[in-house]
CSV table of C-alpha atoms in Angstrom, one decimal:
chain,number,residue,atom,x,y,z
A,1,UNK,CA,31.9,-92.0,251.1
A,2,UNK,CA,31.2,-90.3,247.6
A,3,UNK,CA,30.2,-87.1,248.3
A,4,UNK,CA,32.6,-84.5,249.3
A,5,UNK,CA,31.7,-82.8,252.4
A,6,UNK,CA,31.7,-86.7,253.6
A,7,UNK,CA,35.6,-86.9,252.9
A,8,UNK,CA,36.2,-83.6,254.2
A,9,UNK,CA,34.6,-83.8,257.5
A,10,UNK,CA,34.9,-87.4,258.0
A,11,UNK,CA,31.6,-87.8,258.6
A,12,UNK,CA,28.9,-90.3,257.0
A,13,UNK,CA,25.6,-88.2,255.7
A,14,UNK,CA,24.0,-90.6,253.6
A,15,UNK,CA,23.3,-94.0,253.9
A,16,UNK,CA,25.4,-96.6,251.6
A,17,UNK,CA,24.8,-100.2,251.3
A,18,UNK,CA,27.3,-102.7,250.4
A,19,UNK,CA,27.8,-106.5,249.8
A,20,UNK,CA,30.4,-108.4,250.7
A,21,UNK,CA,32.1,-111.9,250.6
A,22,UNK,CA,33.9,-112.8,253.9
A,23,UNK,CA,36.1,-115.9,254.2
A,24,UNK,CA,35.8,-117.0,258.1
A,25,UNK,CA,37.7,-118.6,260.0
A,26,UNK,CA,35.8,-121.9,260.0
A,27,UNK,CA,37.1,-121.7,256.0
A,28,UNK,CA,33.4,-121.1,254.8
A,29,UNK,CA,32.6,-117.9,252.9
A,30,UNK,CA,29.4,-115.9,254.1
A,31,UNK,CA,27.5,-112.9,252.4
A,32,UNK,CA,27.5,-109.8,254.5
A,33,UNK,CA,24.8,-107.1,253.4
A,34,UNK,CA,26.1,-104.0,255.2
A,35,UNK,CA,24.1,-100.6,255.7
A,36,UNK,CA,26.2,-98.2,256.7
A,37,UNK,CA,24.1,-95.3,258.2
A,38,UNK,CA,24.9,-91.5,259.6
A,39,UNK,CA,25.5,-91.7,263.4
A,40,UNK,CA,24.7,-88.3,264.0
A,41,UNK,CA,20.7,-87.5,265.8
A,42,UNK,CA,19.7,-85.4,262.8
A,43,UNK,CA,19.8,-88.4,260.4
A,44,UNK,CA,17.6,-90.5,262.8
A,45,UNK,CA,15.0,-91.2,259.6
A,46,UNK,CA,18.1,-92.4,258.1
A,47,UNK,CA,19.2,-94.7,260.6
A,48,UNK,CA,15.1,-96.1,261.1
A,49,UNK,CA,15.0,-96.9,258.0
A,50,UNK,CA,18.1,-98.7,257.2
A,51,UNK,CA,17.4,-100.8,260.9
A,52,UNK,CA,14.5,-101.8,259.6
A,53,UNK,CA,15.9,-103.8,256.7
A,54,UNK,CA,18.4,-105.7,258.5
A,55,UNK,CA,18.7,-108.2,261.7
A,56,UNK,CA,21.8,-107.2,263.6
A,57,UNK,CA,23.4,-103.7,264.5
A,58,UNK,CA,26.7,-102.7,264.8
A,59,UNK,CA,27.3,-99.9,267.3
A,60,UNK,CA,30.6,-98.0,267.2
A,61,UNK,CA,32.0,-95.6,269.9
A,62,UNK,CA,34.8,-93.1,270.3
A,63,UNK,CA,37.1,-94.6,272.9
A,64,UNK,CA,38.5,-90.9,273.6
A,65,UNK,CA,35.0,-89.4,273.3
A,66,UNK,CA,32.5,-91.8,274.7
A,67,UNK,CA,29.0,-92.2,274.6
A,68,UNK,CA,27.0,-89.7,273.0
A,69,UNK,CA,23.8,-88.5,273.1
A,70,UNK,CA,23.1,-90.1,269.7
A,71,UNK,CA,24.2,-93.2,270.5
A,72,UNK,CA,21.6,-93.8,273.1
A,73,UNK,CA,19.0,-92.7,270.5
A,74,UNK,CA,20.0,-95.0,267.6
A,75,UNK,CA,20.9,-98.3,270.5
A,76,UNK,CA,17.2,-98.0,271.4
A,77,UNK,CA,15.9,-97.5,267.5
A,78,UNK,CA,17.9,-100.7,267.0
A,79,UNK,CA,16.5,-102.5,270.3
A,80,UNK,CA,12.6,-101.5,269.1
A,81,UNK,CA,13.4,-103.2,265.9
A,82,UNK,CA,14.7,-106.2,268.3
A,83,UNK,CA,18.2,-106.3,265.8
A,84,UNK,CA,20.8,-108.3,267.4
A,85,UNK,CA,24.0,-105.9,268.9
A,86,UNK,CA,27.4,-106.0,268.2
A,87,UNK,CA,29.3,-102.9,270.2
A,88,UNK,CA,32.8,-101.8,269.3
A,89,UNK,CA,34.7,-99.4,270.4
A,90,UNK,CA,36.7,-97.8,268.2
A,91,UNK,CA,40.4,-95.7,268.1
A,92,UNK,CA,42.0,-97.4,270.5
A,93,UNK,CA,45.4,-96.1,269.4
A,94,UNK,CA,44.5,-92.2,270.4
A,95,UNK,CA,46.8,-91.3,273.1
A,96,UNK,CA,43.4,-89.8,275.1
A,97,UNK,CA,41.5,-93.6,274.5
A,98,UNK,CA,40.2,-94.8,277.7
A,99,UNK,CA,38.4,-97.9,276.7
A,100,UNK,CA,37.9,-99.1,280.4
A,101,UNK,CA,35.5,-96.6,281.3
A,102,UNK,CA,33.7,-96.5,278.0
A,103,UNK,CA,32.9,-99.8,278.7
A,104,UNK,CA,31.6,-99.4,282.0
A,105,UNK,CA,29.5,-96.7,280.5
A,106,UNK,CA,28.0,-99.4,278.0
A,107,UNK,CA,27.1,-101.5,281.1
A,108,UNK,CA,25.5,-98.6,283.6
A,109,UNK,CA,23.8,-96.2,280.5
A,110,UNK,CA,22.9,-98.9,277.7
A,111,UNK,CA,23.0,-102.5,279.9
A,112,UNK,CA,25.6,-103.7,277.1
A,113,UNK,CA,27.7,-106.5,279.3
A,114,UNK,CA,31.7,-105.5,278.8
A,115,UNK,CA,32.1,-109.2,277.5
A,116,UNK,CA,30.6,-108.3,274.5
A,117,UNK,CA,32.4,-105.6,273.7
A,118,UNK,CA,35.2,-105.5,270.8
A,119,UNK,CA,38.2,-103.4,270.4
A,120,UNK,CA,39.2,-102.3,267.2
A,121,UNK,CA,41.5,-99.3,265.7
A,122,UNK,CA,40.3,-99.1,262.1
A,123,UNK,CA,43.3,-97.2,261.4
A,124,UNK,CA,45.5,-99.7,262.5
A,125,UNK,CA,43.6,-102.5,261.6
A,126,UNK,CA,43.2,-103.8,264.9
A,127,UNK,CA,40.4,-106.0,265.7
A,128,UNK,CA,38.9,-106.0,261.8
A,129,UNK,CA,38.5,-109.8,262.2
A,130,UNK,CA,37.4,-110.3,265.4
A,131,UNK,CA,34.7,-107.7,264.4
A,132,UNK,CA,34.1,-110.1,261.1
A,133,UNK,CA,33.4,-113.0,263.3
A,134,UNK,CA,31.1,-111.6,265.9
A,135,UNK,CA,29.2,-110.6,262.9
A,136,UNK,CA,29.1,-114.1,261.9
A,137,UNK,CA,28.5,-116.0,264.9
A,138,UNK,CA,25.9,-113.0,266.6
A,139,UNK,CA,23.7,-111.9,263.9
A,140,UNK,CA,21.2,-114.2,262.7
A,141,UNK,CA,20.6,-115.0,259.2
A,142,UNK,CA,17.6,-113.9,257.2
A,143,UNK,CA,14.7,-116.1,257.9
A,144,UNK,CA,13.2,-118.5,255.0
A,145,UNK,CA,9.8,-116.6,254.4
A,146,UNK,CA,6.7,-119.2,255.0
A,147,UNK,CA,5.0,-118.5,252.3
A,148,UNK,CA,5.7,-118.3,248.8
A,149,UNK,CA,5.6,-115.0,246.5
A,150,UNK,CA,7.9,-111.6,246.0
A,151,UNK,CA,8.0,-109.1,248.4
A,152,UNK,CA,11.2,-106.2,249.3
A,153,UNK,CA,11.4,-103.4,251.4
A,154,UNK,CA,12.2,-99.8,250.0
A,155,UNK,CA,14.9,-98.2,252.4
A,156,UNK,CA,16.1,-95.7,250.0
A,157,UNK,CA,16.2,-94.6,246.8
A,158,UNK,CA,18.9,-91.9,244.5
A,159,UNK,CA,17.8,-90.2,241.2
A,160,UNK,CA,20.4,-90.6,238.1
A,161,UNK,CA,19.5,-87.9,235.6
A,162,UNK,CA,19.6,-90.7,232.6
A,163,UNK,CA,18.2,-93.8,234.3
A,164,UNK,CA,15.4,-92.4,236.4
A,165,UNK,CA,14.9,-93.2,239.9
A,166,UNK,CA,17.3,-96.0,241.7
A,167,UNK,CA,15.8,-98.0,244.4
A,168,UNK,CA,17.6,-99.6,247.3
A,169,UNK,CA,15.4,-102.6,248.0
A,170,UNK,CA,15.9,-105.4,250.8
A,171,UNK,CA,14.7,-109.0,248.8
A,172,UNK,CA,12.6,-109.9,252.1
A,173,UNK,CA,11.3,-112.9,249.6
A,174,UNK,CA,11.3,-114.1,246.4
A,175,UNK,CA,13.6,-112.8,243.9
A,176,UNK,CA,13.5,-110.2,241.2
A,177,UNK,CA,15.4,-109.9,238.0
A,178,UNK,CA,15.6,-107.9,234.5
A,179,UNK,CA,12.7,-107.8,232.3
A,180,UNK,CA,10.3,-108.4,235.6
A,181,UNK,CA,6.9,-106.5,236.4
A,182,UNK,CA,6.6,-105.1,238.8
A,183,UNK,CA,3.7,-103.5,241.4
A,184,UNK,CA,4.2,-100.7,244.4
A,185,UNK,CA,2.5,-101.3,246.6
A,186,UNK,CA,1.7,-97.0,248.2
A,187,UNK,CA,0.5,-95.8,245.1
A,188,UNK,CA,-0.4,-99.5,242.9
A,189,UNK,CA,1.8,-98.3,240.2
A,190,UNK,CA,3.0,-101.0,237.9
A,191,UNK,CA,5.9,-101.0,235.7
A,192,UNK,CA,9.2,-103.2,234.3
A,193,UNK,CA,12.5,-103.2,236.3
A,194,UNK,CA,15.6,-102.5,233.8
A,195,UNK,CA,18.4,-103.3,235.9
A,196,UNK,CA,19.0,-105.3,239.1
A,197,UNK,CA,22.6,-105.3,241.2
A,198,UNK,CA,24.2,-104.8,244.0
A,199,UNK,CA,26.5,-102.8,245.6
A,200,UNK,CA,30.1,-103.9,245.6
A,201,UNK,CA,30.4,-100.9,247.1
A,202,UNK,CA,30.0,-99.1,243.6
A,203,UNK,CA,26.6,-100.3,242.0
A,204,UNK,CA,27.4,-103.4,239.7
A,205,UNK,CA,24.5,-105.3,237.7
A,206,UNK,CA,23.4,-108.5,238.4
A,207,UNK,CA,21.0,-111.5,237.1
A,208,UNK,CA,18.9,-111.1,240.1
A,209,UNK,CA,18.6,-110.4,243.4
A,210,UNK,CA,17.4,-112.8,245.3
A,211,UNK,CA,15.7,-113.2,249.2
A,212,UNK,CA,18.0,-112.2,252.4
A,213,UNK,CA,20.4,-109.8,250.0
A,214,UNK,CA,20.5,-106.0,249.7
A,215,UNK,CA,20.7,-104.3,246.6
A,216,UNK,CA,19.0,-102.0,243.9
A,217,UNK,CA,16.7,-102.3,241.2
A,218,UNK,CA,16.1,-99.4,238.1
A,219,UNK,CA,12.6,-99.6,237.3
A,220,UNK,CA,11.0,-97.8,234.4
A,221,UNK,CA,10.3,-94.4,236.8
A,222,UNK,CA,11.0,-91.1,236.2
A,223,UNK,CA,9.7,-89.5,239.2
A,224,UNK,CA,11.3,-90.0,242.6
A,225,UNK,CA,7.7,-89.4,244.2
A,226,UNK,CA,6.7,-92.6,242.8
A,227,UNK,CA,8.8,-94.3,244.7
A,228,UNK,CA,8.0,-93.9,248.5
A,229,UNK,CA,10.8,-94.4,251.8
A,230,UNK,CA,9.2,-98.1,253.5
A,231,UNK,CA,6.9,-99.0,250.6
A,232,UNK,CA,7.0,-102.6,249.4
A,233,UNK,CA,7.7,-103.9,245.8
A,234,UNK,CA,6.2,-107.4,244.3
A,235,UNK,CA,5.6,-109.0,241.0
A,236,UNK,CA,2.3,-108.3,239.4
Protein backbone atom coordinates (compact mmCIF):
# COMPACT_ATOMS: atom_id res chain seq x y z
CA UNK A 1 0.00 0.00 0.00
CA UNK A 2 1.50 3.57 -1.08
CA UNK A 3 -0.88 5.82 -0.22
CA UNK A 4 -1.29 6.96 3.34
CA UNK A 5 -4.77 6.65 4.50
CA UNK A 6 -4.06 2.86 3.18
CA UNK A 7 -1.24 2.45 5.93
CA UNK A 8 -3.18 4.17 8.48
CA UNK A 9 -6.34 2.39 8.33
CA UNK A 10 -5.07 -0.84 7.15
CA UNK A 11 -7.20 -0.90 4.48
CA UNK A 12 -6.63 -1.50 0.60
CA UNK A 13 -8.40 1.51 -1.58
CA UNK A 14 -6.79 1.09 -4.82
CA UNK A 15 -6.05 -1.71 -6.82
CA UNK A 16 -2.16 -2.81 -7.09
CA UNK A 17 -0.82 -5.42 -9.35
CA UNK A 18 2.24 -7.32 -8.79
CA UNK A 19 4.46 -10.02 -10.36
CA UNK A 20 6.09 -12.58 -8.75
CA UNK A 21 8.50 -15.62 -9.02
CA UNK A 22 7.43 -18.50 -6.68
CA UNK A 23 9.71 -21.57 -6.27
CA UNK A 24 7.20 -24.59 -5.46
CA UNK A 25 7.58 -27.31 -3.93
CA UNK A 26 7.84 -29.65 -6.98
CA UNK A 27 11.36 -27.36 -7.34
CA UNK A 28 9.90 -25.49 -10.52
CA UNK A 29 9.48 -21.71 -10.47
CA UNK A 30 6.09 -20.29 -11.68
CA UNK A 31 5.03 -16.61 -12.52
CA UNK A 32 2.26 -15.37 -10.32
CA UNK A 33 0.47 -12.12 -11.68
CA UNK A 34 -1.37 -10.89 -8.56
CA UNK A 35 -4.17 -8.11 -8.46
CA UNK A 36 -4.75 -7.15 -5.32
CA UNK A 37 -8.16 -5.37 -5.11
CA UNK A 38 -10.32 -3.25 -2.18
CA UNK A 39 -12.55 -5.75 -0.40
CA UNK A 40 -14.88 -3.24 0.74
CA UNK A 41 -18.75 -2.90 -1.44
CA UNK A 42 -17.91 0.66 -2.41
CA UNK A 43 -14.92 -0.36 -4.68
CA UNK A 44 -17.04 -3.07 -6.45
CA UNK A 45 -15.92 -1.25 -10.07
CA UNK A 46 -12.63 -1.94 -8.70
CA UNK A 47 -12.88 -5.41 -7.85
CA UNK A 48 -15.01 -6.13 -11.58
CA UNK A 49 -12.46 -4.85 -13.21
CA UNK A 50 -9.40 -6.45 -11.86
CA UNK A 51 -11.69 -10.09 -11.97
CA UNK A 52 -12.00 -9.67 -15.22
CA UNK A 53 -8.37 -9.79 -16.13
CA UNK A 54 -7.38 -12.84 -14.27
CA UNK A 55 -8.57 -16.66 -13.93
CA UNK A 56 -8.64 -17.53 -10.30
CA UNK A 57 -9.74 -15.53 -7.02
CA UNK A 58 -8.48 -15.49 -3.88
CA UNK A 59 -11.06 -14.79 -1.13
CA UNK A 60 -9.90 -13.77 2.36
CA UNK A 61 -12.10 -13.70 5.56
CA UNK A 62 -11.71 -12.45 9.12
CA UNK A 63 -11.79 -15.52 11.27
CA UNK A 64 -12.98 -13.29 14.33
CA UNK A 65 -15.28 -11.30 12.09
CA UNK A 66 -16.77 -13.55 9.49
CA UNK A 67 -18.57 -13.20 6.48
CA UNK A 68 -19.46 -9.88 5.39
CA UNK A 69 -21.80 -8.49 3.40
CA UNK A 70 -19.09 -7.65 0.76
CA UNK A 71 -17.83 -10.80 0.63
CA UNK A 72 -20.97 -12.32 -0.82
CA UNK A 73 -21.00 -9.53 -3.40
CA UNK A 74 -17.38 -9.79 -4.76
CA UNK A 75 -17.59 -14.26 -4.35
CA UNK A 76 -20.56 -13.93 -6.91
CA UNK A 77 -18.63 -11.01 -9.21
CA UNK A 78 -15.82 -13.61 -9.22
CA UNK A 79 -18.30 -16.73 -9.92
CA UNK A 80 -19.97 -14.59 -13.09
CA UNK A 81 -16.58 -14.21 -14.41
CA UNK A 82 -16.39 -18.26 -13.78
CA UNK A 83 -12.60 -17.50 -11.97
CA UNK A 84 -11.44 -20.41 -10.10
CA UNK A 85 -11.71 -19.93 -5.92
CA UNK A 86 -9.24 -20.26 -3.50
CA UNK A 87 -10.88 -19.19 0.18
CA UNK A 88 -8.67 -18.40 3.18
CA UNK A 89 -9.35 -17.47 6.22
CA UNK A 90 -7.28 -15.37 7.76
CA UNK A 91 -5.97 -14.24 11.63
CA UNK A 92 -6.11 -17.25 13.09
CA UNK A 93 -3.95 -16.19 15.93
CA UNK A 94 -6.73 -13.53 17.42
CA UNK A 95 -7.81 -14.72 20.67
CA UNK A 96 -11.69 -14.16 19.41
CA UNK A 97 -10.81 -16.45 15.91
CA UNK A 98 -13.42 -19.04 15.52
CA UNK A 99 -12.46 -20.64 12.28
CA UNK A 100 -14.91 -23.57 12.76
CA UNK A 101 -17.92 -21.74 12.27
CA UNK A 102 -16.57 -19.40 9.55
CA UNK A 103 -16.22 -22.31 7.73
CA UNK A 104 -19.44 -23.65 8.15
CA UNK A 105 -20.66 -20.27 7.08
CA UNK A 106 -18.65 -20.70 3.70
CA UNK A 107 -20.53 -24.10 3.19
CA UNK A 108 -24.43 -22.92 4.18
CA UNK A 109 -24.04 -18.91 2.66
CA UNK A 110 -21.46 -19.32 -0.32
CA UNK A 111 -21.58 -23.45 -1.01
CA UNK A 112 -17.64 -23.25 -0.54
CA UNK A 113 -16.91 -27.03 0.71
CA UNK A 114 -14.67 -26.66 4.19
CA UNK A 115 -12.04 -28.99 2.35
CA UNK A 116 -11.08 -26.23 0.43
CA UNK A 117 -10.50 -23.94 2.84
CA UNK A 118 -6.93 -22.73 4.05
CA UNK A 119 -5.76 -21.32 7.27
CA UNK A 120 -3.37 -18.77 7.36
CA UNK A 121 -2.16 -15.89 9.91
CA UNK A 122 -0.36 -13.43 7.78
CA UNK A 123 1.12 -12.03 10.74
CA UNK A 124 2.55 -15.10 11.83
CA UNK A 125 3.27 -16.41 8.66
CA UNK A 126 1.15 -19.27 9.02
CA UNK A 127 -0.06 -21.01 6.11
CA UNK A 128 1.91 -18.53 3.34
CA UNK A 129 2.91 -21.70 1.50
CA UNK A 130 0.09 -23.74 1.59
CA UNK A 131 -1.73 -20.63 0.20
CA UNK A 132 1.29 -20.53 -2.62
CA UNK A 133 0.49 -24.05 -3.68
CA UNK A 134 -3.29 -24.01 -3.89
CA UNK A 135 -2.55 -21.15 -6.17
CA UNK A 136 -0.49 -23.27 -8.16
CA UNK A 137 -2.25 -26.47 -8.37
CA UNK A 138 -6.11 -24.61 -8.42
CA UNK A 139 -5.89 -21.82 -10.77
CA UNK A 140 -5.47 -22.53 -14.25
CA UNK A 141 -2.96 -21.02 -16.49
CA UNK A 142 -3.63 -18.49 -19.12
CA UNK A 143 -4.92 -20.10 -22.15
CA UNK A 144 -2.71 -20.08 -25.60
CA UNK A 145 -5.00 -17.60 -27.71
CA UNK A 146 -6.09 -19.48 -31.20
CA UNK A 147 -5.39 -17.09 -33.27
CA UNK A 148 -2.52 -15.03 -33.97
CA UNK A 149 -2.22 -11.03 -33.37
CA UNK A 150 -1.93 -8.43 -30.21
CA UNK A 151 -4.66 -7.84 -28.04
CA UNK A 152 -4.59 -6.59 -23.78
CA UNK A 153 -7.20 -5.61 -21.58
CA UNK A 154 -7.16 -2.10 -19.78
CA UNK A 155 -8.03 -2.70 -16.03
CA UNK A 156 -6.59 0.51 -14.81
CA UNK A 157 -4.62 3.20 -15.47
CA UNK A 158 -2.57 6.23 -12.91
CA UNK A 159 -1.46 9.64 -14.30
CA UNK A 160 2.37 10.72 -13.60
CA UNK A 161 2.58 14.43 -14.02
CA UNK A 162 5.97 13.91 -16.33
CA UNK A 163 5.18 10.73 -18.22
CA UNK A 164 1.54 11.07 -19.04
CA UNK A 165 -1.01 8.54 -18.46
CA UNK A 166 0.16 4.84 -17.17
CA UNK A 167 -1.72 1.93 -18.24
CA UNK A 168 -2.23 -1.33 -16.44
CA UNK A 169 -2.78 -3.77 -19.25
CA UNK A 170 -3.37 -7.64 -19.05
CA UNK A 171 -1.21 -9.17 -22.40
CA UNK A 172 -4.39 -11.43 -23.27
CA UNK A 173 -2.05 -12.17 -26.64
CA UNK A 174 0.64 -11.29 -28.43
CA UNK A 175 3.23 -9.15 -26.88
CA UNK A 176 4.11 -5.49 -26.82
CA UNK A 177 7.42 -3.77 -26.40
CA UNK A 178 9.23 -0.17 -26.67
CA UNK A 179 9.11 1.62 -29.80
CA UNK A 180 5.65 -0.28 -30.70
CA UNK A 181 2.43 1.34 -32.31
CA UNK A 182 -0.04 1.14 -31.02
CA UNK A 183 -4.25 1.42 -31.62
CA UNK A 184 -7.28 1.81 -28.78
CA UNK A 185 -9.57 0.37 -29.69
CA UNK A 186 -12.87 3.04 -27.75
CA UNK A 187 -11.83 5.98 -29.38
CA UNK A 188 -9.27 4.45 -32.61
CA UNK A 189 -6.50 6.57 -31.30
CA UNK A 190 -3.11 5.57 -32.39
CA UNK A 191 0.16 6.32 -30.91
CA UNK A 192 3.83 4.80 -29.77
CA UNK A 193 4.32 3.09 -26.29
CA UNK A 194 7.53 4.51 -24.50
CA UNK A 195 7.95 2.17 -21.79
CA UNK A 196 6.77 -1.34 -21.00
CA UNK A 197 7.27 -3.21 -17.32
CA UNK A 198 5.99 -4.72 -14.75
CA UNK A 199 5.23 -4.43 -11.33
CA UNK A 200 7.78 -5.99 -8.91
CA UNK A 201 5.65 -4.52 -6.72
CA UNK A 202 7.24 -0.99 -7.59
CA UNK A 203 6.96 -0.41 -11.52
CA UNK A 204 10.32 -1.64 -13.09
CA UNK A 205 10.83 -1.53 -17.07
CA UNK A 206 11.00 -4.31 -19.13
CA UNK A 207 11.84 -5.51 -22.87
CA UNK A 208 8.36 -6.54 -23.27
CA UNK A 209 5.50 -7.87 -22.00
CA UNK A 210 4.35 -10.68 -23.33
CA UNK A 211 0.80 -12.94 -23.37
CA UNK A 212 -0.62 -14.32 -19.85
CA UNK A 213 1.50 -11.47 -17.80
CA UNK A 214 0.28 -8.32 -16.05
CA UNK A 215 1.87 -5.21 -16.28
CA UNK A 216 1.99 -1.50 -17.68
CA UNK A 217 2.69 0.22 -20.68
CA UNK A 218 3.52 4.38 -21.04
CA UNK A 219 2.18 5.30 -24.23
CA UNK A 220 2.64 8.76 -25.84
CA UNK A 221 -0.87 10.19 -23.97
CA UNK A 222 -1.40 13.01 -22.13
CA UNK A 223 -4.87 12.80 -21.25
CA UNK A 224 -6.22 10.16 -18.99
CA UNK A 225 -9.68 10.33 -20.99
CA UNK A 226 -7.99 8.75 -23.77
CA UNK A 227 -7.43 5.91 -22.11
CA UNK A 228 -10.76 4.26 -21.12
CA UNK A 229 -11.41 1.41 -17.87
CA UNK A 230 -12.06 -2.26 -20.13
CA UNK A 231 -10.84 -0.90 -23.57
CA UNK A 232 -8.52 -3.12 -25.57
CA UNK A 233 -4.98 -2.11 -26.94
CA UNK A 234 -3.35 -3.79 -30.26
CA UNK A 235 -0.68 -3.06 -32.70
CA UNK A 236 -1.64 -1.04 -35.72
Amino acid sequence: DDMELERERGITIKSHPVKMKYKSSDSKTYEFNLIDTPGHVDFTYEVSRSLSACEGAILVIDAAQGIQAQTIANVNLAFDHNLAIIPIINKIDLPAADPEAVMEQLEEVLAIPKEEVVLCSAKEGIGIDEILEAIKDRVPPPVEPEEDGTSALIFDSSYDVYRGVVVYLRMMKGSLKRGDTIKLFANKRTTEVKEVGFFEPNMKAGNKITAGSVGYIIPNIKNPADTKIGDTITDT
